[in-house]
């Protein structure tokens, strides 16, 4: 029954986002395209990145990253921005986190089409490896729900969380192989990347699109994601009923 | 049916103030606790076919009582049993957005009240008719007058068909004609065996449509009034309670 609420909330956000704009969802394509061009210029041309098919590599990494970062910065406020709904209506609170992620997921799905077009433009062959996009998206969603859920609940108790996330997301970006290649990471430090769950996710996308080999220890990365989801599930079970009281 | 067994609700006001991480660490542990007891050992039963009115001053805890019954807040002591589906209308038109049309808002609002989308589609004609909004249904809500917004919201509420209704001050809306219509709709619901708990400041309304009327004191006690026939009888009985408490 609450799936209707979920989809209605997503539908509402989508309608609000594009209402009154002439270009509609092209804005959602324009933003990553402009970032791509800028980063491509700075890292590909000026700093002469050694990554083969650099523009394509950037596309395959930056577009999932954009989805991830906007998911974190918006889901951290999923509860606090909807305090009226929380104190005036009864529904599973986590729906607000899901709807935030799903809404950004729809926008992401459209930008993913840009990646497909990019592959055509840069003569990257479409292979069966592309099927790896499915686990890549699945793992990203699971990680986003876990982290988003924890952060949203924390922000109810400590309003600092939102500000903290804004900063940490920026740092996280530079600590993940998005604009630089795995080759740039000194061999003795590569193992550290396994502890950054998003570098695992982005690695999956890079594999699907460009055949970039898996550089992380899958067990460690998956383990960390499982722990994050468990923390989310346990704290949510414990504190879900407190959200309306604390908000 | 609603059964409320010895329910008390306390708010810890001292906790409320420690909202940022800094304060969390800096605040001394032995800070004086400020507990506000809003509801004190409340027992009440609402049978099918009963419309119970709850009156009381601002801040007496009427809304808190409804929120506890609705399951939005958890009681500090006691417990509540409800049989059947519950719809709580603690504020008319929560989640309404000015940029969306009346129809779009109705869908979101309906799903917040737990109505599936398919059911909402079927009831849209009824909503259109009851609200008297006509062709405005597909116009953005910001073009509505306050009265029209309220009429739309209340029409959605009435198209919900749960066994238990919790209503907080929802009748101060619309013109004379619409109020009359809403009142009749409520009495119809009661005849159909629904349990309704109505919080209101309107003594005339409480005495005219409620089967029983309760007074919630500032101390959080609930006292049944003696079958008031008009608004004056409610006022005089409340005065009586006050003078007895002073004596």
mmCIF file of N, CA and C in Angstrom, chain B residues 191-244:
data_model
loop_
_atom_site.group_PDB
_atom_site.id
_atom_site.type_symbol
_atom_site.label_atom_id
_atom_site.label_comp_id
_atom_site.label_asym_id
_atom_site.label_seq_id
_atom_site.Cartn_x
_atom_site.Cartn_y
_atom_site.Cartn_z
ATOM 1 N N UNK B 191 -23.403 6.862 11.443
ATOM 2 C CA UNK B 191 -24.529 5.942 11.228
ATOM 3 C C UNK B 191 -24.046 4.637 10.616
ATOM 4 N N UNK B 192 -22.979 4.742 9.793
ATOM 5 C CA UNK B 192 -22.446 3.535 9.161
ATOM 6 C C UNK B 192 -21.527 2.760 10.091
ATOM 7 N N UNK B 193 -21.485 3.174 11.362
ATOM 8 C CA UNK B 193 -20.755 2.385 12.358
ATOM 9 C C UNK B 193 -19.276 2.703 12.480
ATOM 10 N N UNK B 194 -18.851 3.877 12.024
ATOM 11 C CA UNK B 194 -17.448 4.260 12.175
ATOM 12 C C UNK B 194 -17.225 4.811 13.583
ATOM 13 N N UNK B 195 -15.990 4.711 14.056
ATOM 14 C CA UNK B 195 -15.630 5.354 15.323
ATOM 15 C C UNK B 195 -14.913 6.647 14.989
ATOM 16 N N UNK B 196 -15.393 7.743 15.555
ATOM 17 C CA UNK B 196 -14.769 9.025 15.248
ATOM 18 C C UNK B 196 -14.381 9.747 16.530
ATOM 19 N N UNK B 197 -13.163 10.254 16.533
ATOM 20 C CA UNK B 197 -12.704 11.084 17.636
ATOM 21 C C UNK B 197 -12.396 12.456 17.044
ATOM 22 N N UNK B 198 -13.098 13.460 17.547
ATOM 23 C CA UNK B 198 -12.992 14.795 16.959
ATOM 24 C C UNK B 198 -12.495 15.780 18.007
ATOM 25 N N UNK B 199 -11.375 16.423 17.706
ATOM 26 C CA UNK B 199 -10.856 17.459 18.580
ATOM 27 C C UNK B 199 -11.334 18.793 18.033
ATOM 28 N N UNK B 200 -11.911 19.625 18.882
ATOM 29 C CA UNK B 200 -12.436 20.894 18.371
ATOM 30 C C UNK B 200 -12.508 21.975 19.438
ATOM 31 N N UNK B 201 -12.471 23.211 18.966
ATOM 32 C CA UNK B 201 -12.687 24.354 19.858
ATOM 33 C C UNK B 201 -14.131 24.830 19.749
ATOM 34 N N UNK B 202 -14.829 24.269 18.775
ATOM 35 C CA UNK B 202 -16.167 24.736 18.462
ATOM 36 C C UNK B 202 -17.197 24.013 19.341
ATOM 37 N N UNK B 203 -17.581 24.654 20.444
ATOM 38 C CA UNK B 203 -18.485 24.017 21.400
ATOM 39 C C UNK B 203 -19.842 23.719 20.774
ATOM 40 N N UNK B 204 -20.287 24.634 19.901
ATOM 41 C CA UNK B 204 -21.595 24.437 19.274
ATOM 42 C C UNK B 204 -21.577 23.170 18.432
ATOM 43 N N UNK B 205 -20.492 22.988 17.692
ATOM 44 C CA UNK B 205 -20.348 21.795 16.865
ATOM 45 C C UNK B 205 -20.294 20.549 17.746
ATOM 46 N N UNK B 206 -19.466 20.606 18.796
ATOM 47 C CA UNK B 206 -19.300 19.449 19.676
ATOM 48 C C UNK B 206 -20.634 19.034 20.274
ATOM 49 N N UNK B 207 -21.407 20.027 20.721
ATOM 50 C CA UNK B 207 -22.668 19.675 21.383
ATOM 51 C C UNK B 207 -23.713 19.198 20.378
ATOM 52 N N UNK B 208 -23.578 19.611 19.115
ATOM 53 C CA UNK B 208 -24.629 19.237 18.168
ATOM 54 C C UNK B 208 -24.389 17.885 17.502
ATOM 55 N N UNK B 209 -23.124 17.535 17.192
ATOM 56 C CA UNK B 209 -22.956 16.274 16.465
ATOM 57 C C UNK B 209 -22.326 15.151 17.282
ATOM 58 N N UNK B 210 -21.678 15.457 18.402
ATOM 59 C CA UNK B 210 -20.969 14.399 19.136
ATOM 60 C C UNK B 210 -21.920 13.599 20.011
ATOM 61 N N UNK B 211 -21.649 12.293 20.100
ATOM 62 C CA UNK B 211 -22.467 11.462 20.985
ATOM 63 C C UNK B 211 -22.027 11.624 22.437
ATOM 64 N N UNK B 212 -20.716 11.845 22.634
ATOM 65 C CA UNK B 212 -20.208 12.153 23.966
ATOM 66 C C UNK B 212 -19.150 13.226 23.837
ATOM 67 N N UNK B 213 -19.018 14.070 24.876
ATOM 68 C CA UNK B 213 -18.007 15.136 24.835
ATOM 69 C C UNK B 213 -17.107 15.019 26.062
ATOM 70 N N UNK B 214 -15.800 15.109 25.820
ATOM 71 C CA UNK B 214 -14.824 15.040 26.912
ATOM 72 C C UNK B 214 -14.059 16.346 26.997
ATOM 73 N N UNK B 215 -13.625 16.660 28.215
ATOM 74 C CA UNK B 215 -12.822 17.861 28.425
ATOM 75 C C UNK B 215 -11.427 17.439 28.868
ATOM 76 N N UNK B 216 -10.416 17.915 28.145
ATOM 77 C CA UNK B 216 -9.028 17.598 28.493
ATOM 78 C C UNK B 216 -8.463 18.782 29.272
ATOM 79 N N UNK B 217 -8.088 18.537 30.540
ATOM 80 C CA UNK B 217 -7.611 19.642 31.384
ATOM 81 C C UNK B 217 -6.145 19.929 31.087
ATOM 82 N N UNK B 218 -5.695 21.095 31.562
ATOM 83 C CA UNK B 218 -4.294 21.489 31.372
ATOM 84 C C UNK B 218 -3.361 20.485 32.036
ATOM 85 N N UNK B 219 -3.840 19.825 33.089
ATOM 86 C CA UNK B 219 -2.997 18.863 33.800
ATOM 87 C C UNK B 219 -2.938 17.528 33.068
ATOM 88 N N UNK B 220 -3.696 17.419 31.972
ATOM 89 C CA UNK B 220 -3.642 16.205 31.186
ATOM 90 C C UNK B 220 -4.637 15.138 31.589
ATOM 91 N N UNK B 221 -5.641 15.509 32.388
ATOM 92 C CA UNK B 221 -6.692 14.555 32.744
ATOM 93 C C UNK B 221 -7.851 14.702 31.773
ATOM 94 N N UNK B 222 -8.582 13.594 31.594
ATOM 95 C CA UNK B 222 -9.728 13.686 30.707
ATOM 96 C C UNK B 222 -11.001 13.458 31.531
ATOM 97 N N UNK B 223 -11.981 14.343 31.331
ATOM 98 C CA UNK B 223 -13.207 14.284 32.127
ATOM 99 C C UNK B 223 -14.395 14.286 31.178
ATOM 100 N N UNK B 224 -15.315 13.340 31.378
ATOM 101 C CA UNK B 224 -16.480 13.305 30.506
ATOM 102 C C UNK B 224 -17.493 14.353 30.943
ATOM 103 N N UNK B 225 -18.015 15.117 29.987
ATOM 104 C CA UNK B 225 -19.042 16.113 30.296
ATOM 105 C C UNK B 225 -20.410 15.446 30.253
ATOM 106 N N UNK B 226 -21.311 16.052 30.948
ATOM 107 C CA UNK B 226 -22.626 15.461 31.110
ATOM 108 C C UNK B 226 -23.559 15.841 29.962
ATOM 109 N N UNK B 227 -23.563 15.034 28.896
ATOM 110 C CA UNK B 227 -24.448 15.206 27.724
ATOM 111 C C UNK B 227 -24.836 16.655 27.428
ATOM 112 N N UNK B 228 -23.927 17.465 26.979
ATOM 113 C CA UNK B 228 -24.278 18.865 26.729
ATOM 114 C C UNK B 228 -25.221 18.997 25.529
ATOM 115 N N UNK B 229 -26.246 19.846 25.681
ATOM 116 C CA UNK B 229 -27.188 20.038 24.567
ATOM 117 C C UNK B 229 -26.823 21.239 23.713
ATOM 118 N N UNK B 230 -26.034 22.153 24.283
ATOM 119 C CA UNK B 230 -25.596 23.308 23.493
ATOM 120 C C UNK B 230 -24.244 23.812 23.996
ATOM 121 N N UNK B 231 -23.710 24.806 23.296
ATOM 122 C CA UNK B 231 -22.369 25.311 23.610
ATOM 123 C C UNK B 231 -22.278 25.835 25.041
ATOM 124 N N UNK B 232 -23.361 26.494 25.502
ATOM 125 C CA UNK B 232 -23.338 27.084 26.846
ATOM 126 C C UNK B 232 -23.159 26.007 27.904
ATOM 127 N N UNK B 233 -23.796 24.870 27.689
ATOM 128 C CA UNK B 233 -23.678 23.794 28.687
ATOM 129 C C UNK B 233 -22.245 23.277 28.790
ATOM 130 N N UNK B 234 -21.524 23.285 27.654
ATOM 131 C CA UNK B 234 -20.119 22.881 27.704
ATOM 132 C C UNK B 234 -19.328 23.909 28.505
ATOM 133 N N UNK B 235 -19.522 25.194 28.180
ATOM 134 C CA UNK B 235 -18.783 26.253 28.885
ATOM 135 C C UNK B 235 -19.034 26.188 30.387
ATOM 136 N N UNK B 236 -20.307 26.037 30.772
ATOM 137 C CA UNK B 236 -20.611 26.078 32.201
ATOM 138 C C UNK B 236 -20.048 24.853 32.913
ATOM 139 N N UNK B 237 -20.088 23.706 32.242
ATOM 140 C CA UNK B 237 -19.523 22.514 32.883
ATOM 141 C C UNK B 237 -18.011 22.636 33.052
ATOM 142 N N UNK B 238 -17.343 23.262 32.045
ATOM 143 C CA UNK B 238 -15.896 23.459 32.160
ATOM 144 C C UNK B 238 -15.585 24.418 33.304
ATOM 145 N N UNK B 239 -16.395 25.487 33.407
ATOM 146 C CA UNK B 239 -16.228 26.420 34.527
ATOM 147 C C UNK B 239 -16.380 25.691 35.851
ATOM 148 N N UNK B 240 -17.363 24.793 35.909
ATOM 149 C CA UNK B 240 -17.588 24.007 37.110
ATOM 150 C C UNK B 240 -16.366 23.188 37.482
ATOM 151 N N UNK B 241 -15.753 22.554 36.459
ATOM 152 C CA UNK B 241 -14.558 21.741 36.699
ATOM 153 C C UNK B 241 -13.441 22.616 37.255
ATOM 154 N N UNK B 242 -13.272 23.800 36.664
ATOM 155 C CA UNK B 242 -12.209 24.709 37.108
ATOM 156 C C UNK B 242 -12.417 25.116 38.564
ATOM 157 N N UNK B 243 -13.671 25.478 38.915
ATOM 158 C CA UNK B 243 -13.898 25.970 40.279
ATOM 159 C C UNK B 243 -13.726 24.841 41.291
ATOM 160 N N UNK B 244 -14.102 23.612 40.898
ATOM 161 C CA UNK B 244 -13.900 22.482 41.798
ATOM 162 C C UNK B 244 -12.407 22.233 42.034
#
